XYZ file of C-alpha atoms in Angstrom:
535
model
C 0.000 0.000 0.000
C 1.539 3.037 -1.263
C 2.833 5.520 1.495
C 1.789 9.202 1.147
C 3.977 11.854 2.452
C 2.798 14.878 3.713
C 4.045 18.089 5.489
C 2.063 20.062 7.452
C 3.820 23.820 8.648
C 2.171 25.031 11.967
C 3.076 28.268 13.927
C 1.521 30.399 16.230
C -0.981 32.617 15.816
C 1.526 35.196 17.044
C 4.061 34.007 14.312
C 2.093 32.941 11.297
C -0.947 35.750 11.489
C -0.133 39.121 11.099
C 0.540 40.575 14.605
C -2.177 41.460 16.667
C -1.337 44.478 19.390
C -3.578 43.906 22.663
C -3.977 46.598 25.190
C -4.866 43.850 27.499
C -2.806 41.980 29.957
C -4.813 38.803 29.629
C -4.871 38.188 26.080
C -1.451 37.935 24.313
C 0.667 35.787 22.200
C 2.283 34.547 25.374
C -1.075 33.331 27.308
C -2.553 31.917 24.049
C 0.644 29.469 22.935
C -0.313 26.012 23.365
C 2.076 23.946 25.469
C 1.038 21.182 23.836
C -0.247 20.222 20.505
C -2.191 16.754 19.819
C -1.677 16.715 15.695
C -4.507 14.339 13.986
C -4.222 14.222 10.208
C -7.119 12.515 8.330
C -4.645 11.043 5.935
C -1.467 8.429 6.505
C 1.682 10.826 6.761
C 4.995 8.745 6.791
C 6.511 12.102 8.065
C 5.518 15.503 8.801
C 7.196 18.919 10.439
C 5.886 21.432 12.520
C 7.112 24.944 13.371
C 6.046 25.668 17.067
C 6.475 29.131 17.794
C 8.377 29.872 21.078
C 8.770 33.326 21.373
C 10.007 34.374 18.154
C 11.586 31.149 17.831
C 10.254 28.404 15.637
C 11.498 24.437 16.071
C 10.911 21.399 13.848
C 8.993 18.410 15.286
C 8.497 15.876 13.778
C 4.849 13.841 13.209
C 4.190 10.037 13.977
C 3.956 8.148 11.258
C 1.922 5.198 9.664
C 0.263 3.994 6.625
C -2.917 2.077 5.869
C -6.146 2.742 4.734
C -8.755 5.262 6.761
C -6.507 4.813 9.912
C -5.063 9.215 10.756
C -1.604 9.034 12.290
C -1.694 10.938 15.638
C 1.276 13.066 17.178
C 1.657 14.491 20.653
C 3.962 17.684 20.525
C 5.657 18.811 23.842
C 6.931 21.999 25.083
C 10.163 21.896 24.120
C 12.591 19.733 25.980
C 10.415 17.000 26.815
C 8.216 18.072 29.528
C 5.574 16.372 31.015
C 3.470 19.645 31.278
C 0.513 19.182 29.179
C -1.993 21.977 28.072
C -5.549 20.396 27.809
C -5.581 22.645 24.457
C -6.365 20.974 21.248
C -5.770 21.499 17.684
C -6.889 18.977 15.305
C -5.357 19.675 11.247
C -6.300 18.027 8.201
C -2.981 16.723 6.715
C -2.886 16.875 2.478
C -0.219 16.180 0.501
C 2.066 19.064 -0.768
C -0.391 21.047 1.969
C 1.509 24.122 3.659
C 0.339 25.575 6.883
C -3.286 25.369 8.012
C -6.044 26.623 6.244
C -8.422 28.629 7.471
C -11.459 26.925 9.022
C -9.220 23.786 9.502
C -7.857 24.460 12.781
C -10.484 24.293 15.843
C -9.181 25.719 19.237
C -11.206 24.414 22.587
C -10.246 24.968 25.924
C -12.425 22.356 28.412
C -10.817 23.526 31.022
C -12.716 27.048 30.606
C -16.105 25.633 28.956
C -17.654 29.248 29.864
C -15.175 30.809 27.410
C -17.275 28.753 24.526
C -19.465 31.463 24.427
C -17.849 34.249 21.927
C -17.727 37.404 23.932
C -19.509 39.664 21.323
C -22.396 37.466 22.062
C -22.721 38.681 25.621
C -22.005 41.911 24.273
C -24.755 42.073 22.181
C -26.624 40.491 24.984
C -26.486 43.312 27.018
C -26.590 46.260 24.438
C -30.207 43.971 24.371
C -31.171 44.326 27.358
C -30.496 48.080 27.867
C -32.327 48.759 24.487
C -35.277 46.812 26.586
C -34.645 48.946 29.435
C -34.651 52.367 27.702
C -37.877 51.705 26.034
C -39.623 49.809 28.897
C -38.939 53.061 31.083
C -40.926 55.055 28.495
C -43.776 52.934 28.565
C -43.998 53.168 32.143
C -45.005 56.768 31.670
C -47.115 55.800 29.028
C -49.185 53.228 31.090
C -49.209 55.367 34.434
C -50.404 58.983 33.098
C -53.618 57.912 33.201
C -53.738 56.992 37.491
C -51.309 60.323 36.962
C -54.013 62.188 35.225
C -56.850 60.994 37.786
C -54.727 62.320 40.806
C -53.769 65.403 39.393
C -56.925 66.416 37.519
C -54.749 66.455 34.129
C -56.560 67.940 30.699
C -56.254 65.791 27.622
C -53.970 68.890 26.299
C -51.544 68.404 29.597
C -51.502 64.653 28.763
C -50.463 65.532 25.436
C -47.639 68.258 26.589
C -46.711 65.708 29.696
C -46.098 62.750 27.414
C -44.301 65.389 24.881
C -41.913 66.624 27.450
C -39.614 63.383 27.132
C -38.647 64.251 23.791
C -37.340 67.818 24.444
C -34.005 66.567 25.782
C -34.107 63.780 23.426
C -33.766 65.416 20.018
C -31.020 67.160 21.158
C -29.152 64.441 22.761
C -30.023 61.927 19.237
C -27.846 64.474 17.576
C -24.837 63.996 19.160
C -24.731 60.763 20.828
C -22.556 58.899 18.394
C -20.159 61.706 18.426
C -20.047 61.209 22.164
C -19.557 57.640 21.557
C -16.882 58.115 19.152
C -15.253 60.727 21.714
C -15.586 58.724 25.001
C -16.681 55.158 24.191
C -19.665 53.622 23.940
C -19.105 51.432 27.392
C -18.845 55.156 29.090
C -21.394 57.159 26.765
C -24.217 54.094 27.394
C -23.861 53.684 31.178
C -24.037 57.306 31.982
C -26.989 57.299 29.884
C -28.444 54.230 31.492
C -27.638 55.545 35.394
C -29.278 59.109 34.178
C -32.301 58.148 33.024
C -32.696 55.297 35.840
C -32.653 58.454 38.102
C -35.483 60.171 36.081
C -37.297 57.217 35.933
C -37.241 57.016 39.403
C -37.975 61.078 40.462
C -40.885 60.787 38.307
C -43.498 60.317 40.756
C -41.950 62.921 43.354
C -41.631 65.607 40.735
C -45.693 64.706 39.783
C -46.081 65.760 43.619
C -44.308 68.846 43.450
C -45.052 70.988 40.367
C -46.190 70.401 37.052
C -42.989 72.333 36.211
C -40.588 69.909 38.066
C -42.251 66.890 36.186
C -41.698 68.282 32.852
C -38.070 69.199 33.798
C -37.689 65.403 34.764
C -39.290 64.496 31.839
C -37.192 66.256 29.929
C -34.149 64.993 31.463
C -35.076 61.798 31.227
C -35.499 62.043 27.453
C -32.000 63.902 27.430
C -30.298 60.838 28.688
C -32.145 58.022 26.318
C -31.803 60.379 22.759
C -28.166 58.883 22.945
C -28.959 55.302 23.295
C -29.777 54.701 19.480
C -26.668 56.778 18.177
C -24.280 54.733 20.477
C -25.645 51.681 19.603
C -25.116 52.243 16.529
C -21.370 53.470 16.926
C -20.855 50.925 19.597
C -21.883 47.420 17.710
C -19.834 47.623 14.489
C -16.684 48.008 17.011
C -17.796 44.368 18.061
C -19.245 42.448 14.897
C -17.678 41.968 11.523
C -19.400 43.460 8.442
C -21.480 40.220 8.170
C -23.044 39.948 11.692
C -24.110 43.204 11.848
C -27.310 43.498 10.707
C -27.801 40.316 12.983
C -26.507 41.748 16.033
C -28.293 45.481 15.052
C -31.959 43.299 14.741
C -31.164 41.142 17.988
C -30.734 44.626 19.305
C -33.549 45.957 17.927
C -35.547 42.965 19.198
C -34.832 43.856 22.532
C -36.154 47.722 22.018
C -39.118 46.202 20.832
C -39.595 43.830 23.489
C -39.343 46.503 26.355
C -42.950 47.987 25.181
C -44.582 44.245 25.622
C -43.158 43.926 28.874
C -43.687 47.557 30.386
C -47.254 47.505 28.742
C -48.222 43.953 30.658
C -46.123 44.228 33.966
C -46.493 48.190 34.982
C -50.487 47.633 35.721
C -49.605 44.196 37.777
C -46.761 45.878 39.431
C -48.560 49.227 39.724
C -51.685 47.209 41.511
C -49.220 45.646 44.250
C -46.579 48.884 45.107
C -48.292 51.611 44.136
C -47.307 54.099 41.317
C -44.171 55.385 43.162
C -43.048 51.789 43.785
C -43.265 50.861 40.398
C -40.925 53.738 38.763
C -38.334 52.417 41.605
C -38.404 48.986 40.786
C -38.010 50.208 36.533
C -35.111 52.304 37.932
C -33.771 49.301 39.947
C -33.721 47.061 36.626
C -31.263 49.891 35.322
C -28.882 50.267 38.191
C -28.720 46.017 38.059
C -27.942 46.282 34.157
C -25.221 48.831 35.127
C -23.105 46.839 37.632
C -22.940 44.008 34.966
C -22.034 46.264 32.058
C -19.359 47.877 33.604
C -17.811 45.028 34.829
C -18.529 42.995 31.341
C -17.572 45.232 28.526
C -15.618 47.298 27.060
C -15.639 50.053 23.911
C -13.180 48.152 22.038
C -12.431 44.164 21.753
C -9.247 45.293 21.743
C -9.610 46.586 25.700
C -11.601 43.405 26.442
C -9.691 41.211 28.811
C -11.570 37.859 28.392
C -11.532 37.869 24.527
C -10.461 35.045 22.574
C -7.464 35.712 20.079
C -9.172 33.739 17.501
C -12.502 35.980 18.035
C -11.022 38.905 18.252
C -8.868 38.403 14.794
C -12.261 38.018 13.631
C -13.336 41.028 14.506
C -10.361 43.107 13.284
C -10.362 41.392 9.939
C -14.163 42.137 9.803
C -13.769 46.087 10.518
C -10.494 46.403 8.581
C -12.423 45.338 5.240
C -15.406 47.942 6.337
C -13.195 51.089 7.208
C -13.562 53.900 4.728
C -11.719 57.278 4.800
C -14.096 60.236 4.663
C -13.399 63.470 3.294
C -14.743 66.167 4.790
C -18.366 65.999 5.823
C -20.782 67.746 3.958
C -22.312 71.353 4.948
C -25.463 71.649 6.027
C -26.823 73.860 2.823
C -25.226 70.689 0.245
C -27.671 68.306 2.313
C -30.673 70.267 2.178
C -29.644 70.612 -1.518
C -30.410 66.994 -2.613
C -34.009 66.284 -3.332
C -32.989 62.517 -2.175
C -32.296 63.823 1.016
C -35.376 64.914 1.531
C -36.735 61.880 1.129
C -34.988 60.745 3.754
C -35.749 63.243 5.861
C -39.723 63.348 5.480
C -40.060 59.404 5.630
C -38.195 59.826 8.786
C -40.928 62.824 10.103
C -43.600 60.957 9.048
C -42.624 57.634 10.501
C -41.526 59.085 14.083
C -45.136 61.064 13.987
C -46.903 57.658 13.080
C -44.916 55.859 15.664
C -45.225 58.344 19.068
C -48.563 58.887 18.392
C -49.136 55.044 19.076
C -46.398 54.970 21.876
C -47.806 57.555 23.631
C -51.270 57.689 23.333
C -52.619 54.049 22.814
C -53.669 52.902 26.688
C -55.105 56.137 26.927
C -56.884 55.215 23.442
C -58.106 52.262 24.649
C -59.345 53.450 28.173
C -61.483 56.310 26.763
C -62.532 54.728 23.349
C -63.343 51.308 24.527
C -63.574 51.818 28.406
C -61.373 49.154 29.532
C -59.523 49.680 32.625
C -55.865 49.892 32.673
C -54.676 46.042 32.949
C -56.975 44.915 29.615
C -55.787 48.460 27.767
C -52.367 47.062 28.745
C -52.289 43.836 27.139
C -54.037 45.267 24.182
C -51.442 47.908 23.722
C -48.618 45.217 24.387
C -49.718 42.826 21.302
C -48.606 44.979 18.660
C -45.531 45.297 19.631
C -44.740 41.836 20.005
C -45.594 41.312 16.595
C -43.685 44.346 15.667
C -40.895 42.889 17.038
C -40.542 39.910 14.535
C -42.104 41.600 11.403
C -38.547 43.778 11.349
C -36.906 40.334 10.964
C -39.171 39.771 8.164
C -38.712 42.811 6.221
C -34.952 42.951 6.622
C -34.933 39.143 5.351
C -37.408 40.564 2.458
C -35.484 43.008 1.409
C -31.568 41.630 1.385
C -33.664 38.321 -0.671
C -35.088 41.125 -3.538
C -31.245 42.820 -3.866
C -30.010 39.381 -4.208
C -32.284 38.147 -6.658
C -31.571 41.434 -9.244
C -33.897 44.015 -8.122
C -32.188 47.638 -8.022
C -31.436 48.603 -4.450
C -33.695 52.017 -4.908
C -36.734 49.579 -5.889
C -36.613 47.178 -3.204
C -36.508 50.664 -0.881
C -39.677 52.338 -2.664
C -41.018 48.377 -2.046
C -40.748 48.115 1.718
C -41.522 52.162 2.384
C -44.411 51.578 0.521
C -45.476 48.608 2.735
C -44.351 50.486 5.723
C -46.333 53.688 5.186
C -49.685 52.276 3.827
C -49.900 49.827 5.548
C -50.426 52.039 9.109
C -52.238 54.697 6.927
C -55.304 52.119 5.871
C -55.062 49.778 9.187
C -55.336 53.743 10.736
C -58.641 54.791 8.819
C -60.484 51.203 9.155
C -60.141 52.029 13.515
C -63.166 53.920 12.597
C -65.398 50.761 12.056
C -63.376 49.211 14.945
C -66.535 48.405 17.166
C -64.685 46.329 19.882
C -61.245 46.419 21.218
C -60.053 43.333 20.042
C -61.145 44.334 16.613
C -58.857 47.233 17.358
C -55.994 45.369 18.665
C -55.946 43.979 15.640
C -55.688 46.761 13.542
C -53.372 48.185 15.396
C -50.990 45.294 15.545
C -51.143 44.997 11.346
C -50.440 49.478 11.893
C -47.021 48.761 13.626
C -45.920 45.020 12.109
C -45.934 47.033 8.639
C -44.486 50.192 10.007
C -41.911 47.802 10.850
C -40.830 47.791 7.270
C -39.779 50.885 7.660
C -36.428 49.920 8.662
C -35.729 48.094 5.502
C -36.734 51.541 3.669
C -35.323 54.676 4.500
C -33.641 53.857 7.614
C -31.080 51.669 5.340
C -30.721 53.833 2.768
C -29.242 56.874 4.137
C -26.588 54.335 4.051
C -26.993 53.997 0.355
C -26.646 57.723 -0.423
C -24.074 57.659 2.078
C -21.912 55.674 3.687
C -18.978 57.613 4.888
C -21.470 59.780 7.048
C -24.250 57.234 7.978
C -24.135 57.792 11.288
C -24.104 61.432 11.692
C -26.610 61.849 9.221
C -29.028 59.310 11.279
C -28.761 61.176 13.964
C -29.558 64.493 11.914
C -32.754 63.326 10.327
C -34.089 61.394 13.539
C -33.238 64.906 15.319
C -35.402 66.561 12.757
C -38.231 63.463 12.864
C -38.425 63.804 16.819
C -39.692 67.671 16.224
C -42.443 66.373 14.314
C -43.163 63.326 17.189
C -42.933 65.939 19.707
C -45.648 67.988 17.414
C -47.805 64.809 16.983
C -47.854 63.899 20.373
C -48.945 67.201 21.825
C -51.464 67.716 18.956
C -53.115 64.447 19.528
C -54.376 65.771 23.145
C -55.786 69.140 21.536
C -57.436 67.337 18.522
C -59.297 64.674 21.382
C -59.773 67.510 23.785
C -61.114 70.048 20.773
C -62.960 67.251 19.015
C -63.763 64.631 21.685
C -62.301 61.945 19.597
C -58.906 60.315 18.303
C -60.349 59.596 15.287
C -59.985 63.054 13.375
C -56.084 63.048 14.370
C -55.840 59.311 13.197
C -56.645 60.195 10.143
C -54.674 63.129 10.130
C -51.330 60.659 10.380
C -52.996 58.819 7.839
C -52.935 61.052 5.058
C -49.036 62.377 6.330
C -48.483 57.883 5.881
C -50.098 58.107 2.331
C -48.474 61.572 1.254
C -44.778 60.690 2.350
C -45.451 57.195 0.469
C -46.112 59.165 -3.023
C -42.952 61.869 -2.237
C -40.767 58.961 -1.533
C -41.194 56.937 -4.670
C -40.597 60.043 -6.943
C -37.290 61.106 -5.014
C -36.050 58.082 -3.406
C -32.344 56.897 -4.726
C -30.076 53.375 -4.162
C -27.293 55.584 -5.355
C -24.602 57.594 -3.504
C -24.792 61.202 -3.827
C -22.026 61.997 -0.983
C -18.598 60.585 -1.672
C-alpha cells in the first residue's frame, strides 16, 4: 500500500498571522501558545514537520507516522525539551499532501478547562446592548401606562396629557444628535452607562416631581429624554466596534428585538406591578432594573475588543479582519446647505418625520386610546397595547430578510426601498382609517398590531438607505434626520391631546397621520435613490 507523504507547517498565531497588538494583559501571544499540541491528520503521513512558535523562535517536530487505509496518524507535541506539562488545548489539522500551513477553518481551538469561554464574547455583548435597548424603552412605557392613574390624581386635561407625554422628547432630540459623536469621543461602554444611570434616576424622580409641580415633572421628563436620545446613536457606533461586516445586521436586529420587546413587557407588567406597590413603587423597581444592568455592564464590557480582557485571540482576529475590510476614509463631511440641496435627502428626511409622527402617536397615546374609546380599565388596555408590539418585534426580521432576498435576486437597491416604504407607510395609513369601524377592542388590537408590524418595514426603507446615499457619514446623518423626525413626534404627540380635547375623539387626528403615511409614500417613490450622492 503506497505511502503518502505529507508536510504540514504550523506556527503560532503570534508568528504565522499578522501581529495582533492587545492593550490587554490577559490576552497575548504569550497566554494563548499552546504547550502542547495533539496533531490528527485525516490522511497516513509517513513524516511531517511542525514549526512551534516559542517566542520568536520556531522548532521542527516531527509527526508520527503510519500507513494504511482510513486509519489518521496521531502526534503528541511537547513543550520543548520534553516536559511532562501538558496543556488540555487541542488542535486537530487536516494533513494533504504538498499542503503548507493550516487553512483557514481547519484548525479548531477548545479549551475544556474554561467551557464558559465557549461562548464568543460579542455574544454577551450584544446580549447586554439587548437588554439596555429593553430597558430604555420599557422606562418610556412606564409613563405611558401610568399617566392615566397620573391624570386621575392630578386632575390632568387631555392637552396636559399631550404636553406631559411630549416633554420626554425635548431633551431627546437634542441628545439623538450627538450621541454617536459622544460615543466616538468617550466610548460607547462610558457614553451608554451614563446614559443608562441618568435616566434610571429620572425614571425614578418621576413620581416625586408629579407631587411637586407640574414644572418639576416636565423638567424630569425632559431629562429623562436627554439621557435616552443617545442610546440609538451609540448603539449604533458601539456594535460595528464588536461584529464583523457580516453579523451586523444580525446583532443590530437582535438589538432591535430587545427595544421592541421593552414595550410588551412595560405595557403587561407596569399595571400588575402598579396594583401591588403603588405608582411610586413601580418607577423604583423600573429604575432598579437599570442600576442592576449597570453593575454588569461595567464590569462585562468594554468600547473596544481590543480593551476586552476575556476575549479570545481567535474571536477577536475576527473582529479586526471584519472592521479592517469595512473602514472607509471620509473626506470632509458635507455642509449643512449641500444636504438640504439633494431632493434625495429629503426623502430621507420626510419618511423619517412621518414615521416618528406615526410611531409616538401610538407609543404615547394608545392605553389612553383604549381606556377612553373602549372603556377598559388599565390592565386589559395594557395587554391590548402590548400585542402589537410583540408582533412588531418579529415583522422587522421579516422585512430585513425581504429586502436583502429582492437585492439578491436582481432588483435595483432604490426599488426594493420604494417596495418596503411603501409597505411600511400604507400599511399604518389604511389599518389607521379602518379604527373607525373598529366596534370592539379586540377588533382594534388587531388593527393596530397589522399598523405597527408594517411600520416595521420601515427599517428596511429609509432607515437603510441613508446608508446607500451615504456611507462615509451614515451615522451622523441618522442622527440628523431622527433629530429633525423627533420635532415632528414631539408635534404629533402634543397635537393628539388638543385634537381629542377640541374634538372629543382620536379619530380626526388618526386620520390626520394617515394622510401624512399616504403623502410621504407618493414623495418617496418620486425622489427616493439606491445611489450615492455623498462621496
Amino acid at each position: 500500500m503506497a505511502s503518502v507523504r505529507s508536510c504540514v507547517s504550523v506556527k503560532s498565531a503570534a508568528a504565522a498571522a499578522s501581529p495582533v497588538r492587545y492593550r490587554s494583559a490577559r490576552v497575548g501571544a504569550a497566554s494563548l501558545e499552546p504547550r502542547s499540541l495533539r496533531i490528527s491528520c485525516a490522511s497516513s503521513c509517513s513524516s511531517s514537520s511542525f514549526l512551534d512558535s516559542g517566542g520568536d523562535g520556531s522548532r521542527d517536530i516531527s509527526c508520527a507516522s503510519s500507513s494504511g487505509r482510513g486509519n489518521g496518524a496521531v502526534g503528541l507535541v511537547g513543550d520543548g525539551g520534553g516536559r511532562g506539562r501538558w496543556c488540555r488545548q487541542r488542535v486537530v489539522a487536516m494533513c494533504s499532501a504538498g499542503m503548507e500551513g493550516v487553512r483557514h477553518g481547519a484548525a479548531v481551538a477548545s479549551a475544556p478547562a474554561t467551557a464558559a469561554s465557549a461562548l464568543p464574547e460579542r455574544a454577551k455583548v450584544v446580549a447586554l446592548v439587548a437588554v439596555v435597548m429593553l430597558l430604555c424603552n420599557a422606562d418610556r412605557v412606564v409613563m405611558s401606562v401610568a399617566v392615566v392613574p397620573f391624570a386621575a390624581q392630578y386632575g390632568w386635561s387631555s392637552s396636559f396629557l399631550g404636553i406631559v407625554q411630549s416633554s420626554f422628547l425635548w431633551g431627546y432630540v437634542f441628545s439623538s444628535m450627538v450621541g454617536g459623536a459622544l460615543a466616538d469621543r468617550y466610548g460607547g461602554k462610558k457614553v451608554m452607562a451614563g446614559a443608562a444611570a441618568l435616566w434610571s434616576l429620572a425614571t425614578f424622580l418621576t413620581p416625586w416631581a408629579a407631587s411637586q409641580s407640574t414644572i418639576m415633572l416636565l423638567a424630569i421628563r425632559a431629562l429623562f429624554g436627554l439621557a435616552e436620545g443617545v442610546a440609538f446613536p451609540t448603539m449604533s457606533t458601539f456594535l460595528p466596534k464588536w461584529f464583523p461586516t457580516h453579523e451586523r445586521a444580525t446583532a443590530v436586529g437582535i438589538s432591535m428585538a430587545g427595544f421592541h420587546l421593552g414595550n410588551v413587557i412595560s405595557f403587561l407588567a407596569t399595571p400588575i406591578i402598579m396594583s401591588h406597590i403603588g405608582l411610586a413603587g413601580t418607577f423604583t423597581f423600573f429604575a432598579s432594573l437599570g442600576y442592576l444592568w449597570l453593575s454588569v455592564w461595567l464590569l462585562n464590557v468594554e468600547s473596544d475588543p481590543l480593551d476586552s480582557r476575556t476575549i479570545s485571540k481567535s474571536e477577536l482576529q475576527l473582529i479586526l479582519a471584519g472592521r479592517s475590510g469595512s473602514k472607509v476614509e471620509g473626506s470632509k463631511f458635507p455642509s449643512l446647505q449641500e444636504l438640504l440641496s439633494k431632493i434625495e435627502m429629503w426623502a430621507i428626511i420626510v419618511a423619517n418625520v412621518v414615521n416618528n409622527w406615526g410611531y409616538f402617536v401610538l407609543l404615547s397615546w394608545m392605553p389612553v386610546y383604549f381606556k377612553t374609546v373602549y372603556n377598559v380599565n388599565l390592565k386589559q388596555a395594557a395587554w391590548f397595547s402590548a400585542i402589537p408590539w410583540g408582533v412588531m418585534a418579529l415583522s422587522g426580521y421579516v422585512a430585513g430578510a425581504s429586502a436583502d432576498f429582492l437585492i439578491k435576486s436582481g432588483f435595483s437597491v432604490a426599488l426594493v426601498r420604494k417596495i418596503m416604504q411603501s409597505i411600511g407607510f400604507i400599511g399604518p395609513g389604511v389599518s389607521l382609517l379602518c379604527l373607525r369601524f373598529a366596534q370592539t377592542p379586540s377588533i382594534a388590537a388587531v388593527l393596530m398590531t397589522i399598523a405597527l408590524s408594517l411600520s416595521s418595514f420601515s427599517q428596511a426603507g429609509y432607515f437603510c438607505n441613508v446608508q446607500d446615499v451615504a456611507p462615509k457619514y451614515a451615522g451622523s446623518l441618522h442622527g440628523l434626520t431622527n433629530g429633525i423626525g423627533t420635532v415632528a413626534a414631539i408635534v404629533s404627540t402634543i397635537g393628539t391631546g388638543y385634537f381629542v380635547q377640541w374634538l372629543g375623539s382620536f379619530q380626526a387626528f388618526l386620520t390626520l397621520t394617515a394622510v401624512l403615511y399616504f403623502s410621504a409614500t407618493i414623495f418617496y417613490n418620486t425622489y427616493a435613490t439606491g445611489d450615492q450622492i455623498f462621496d
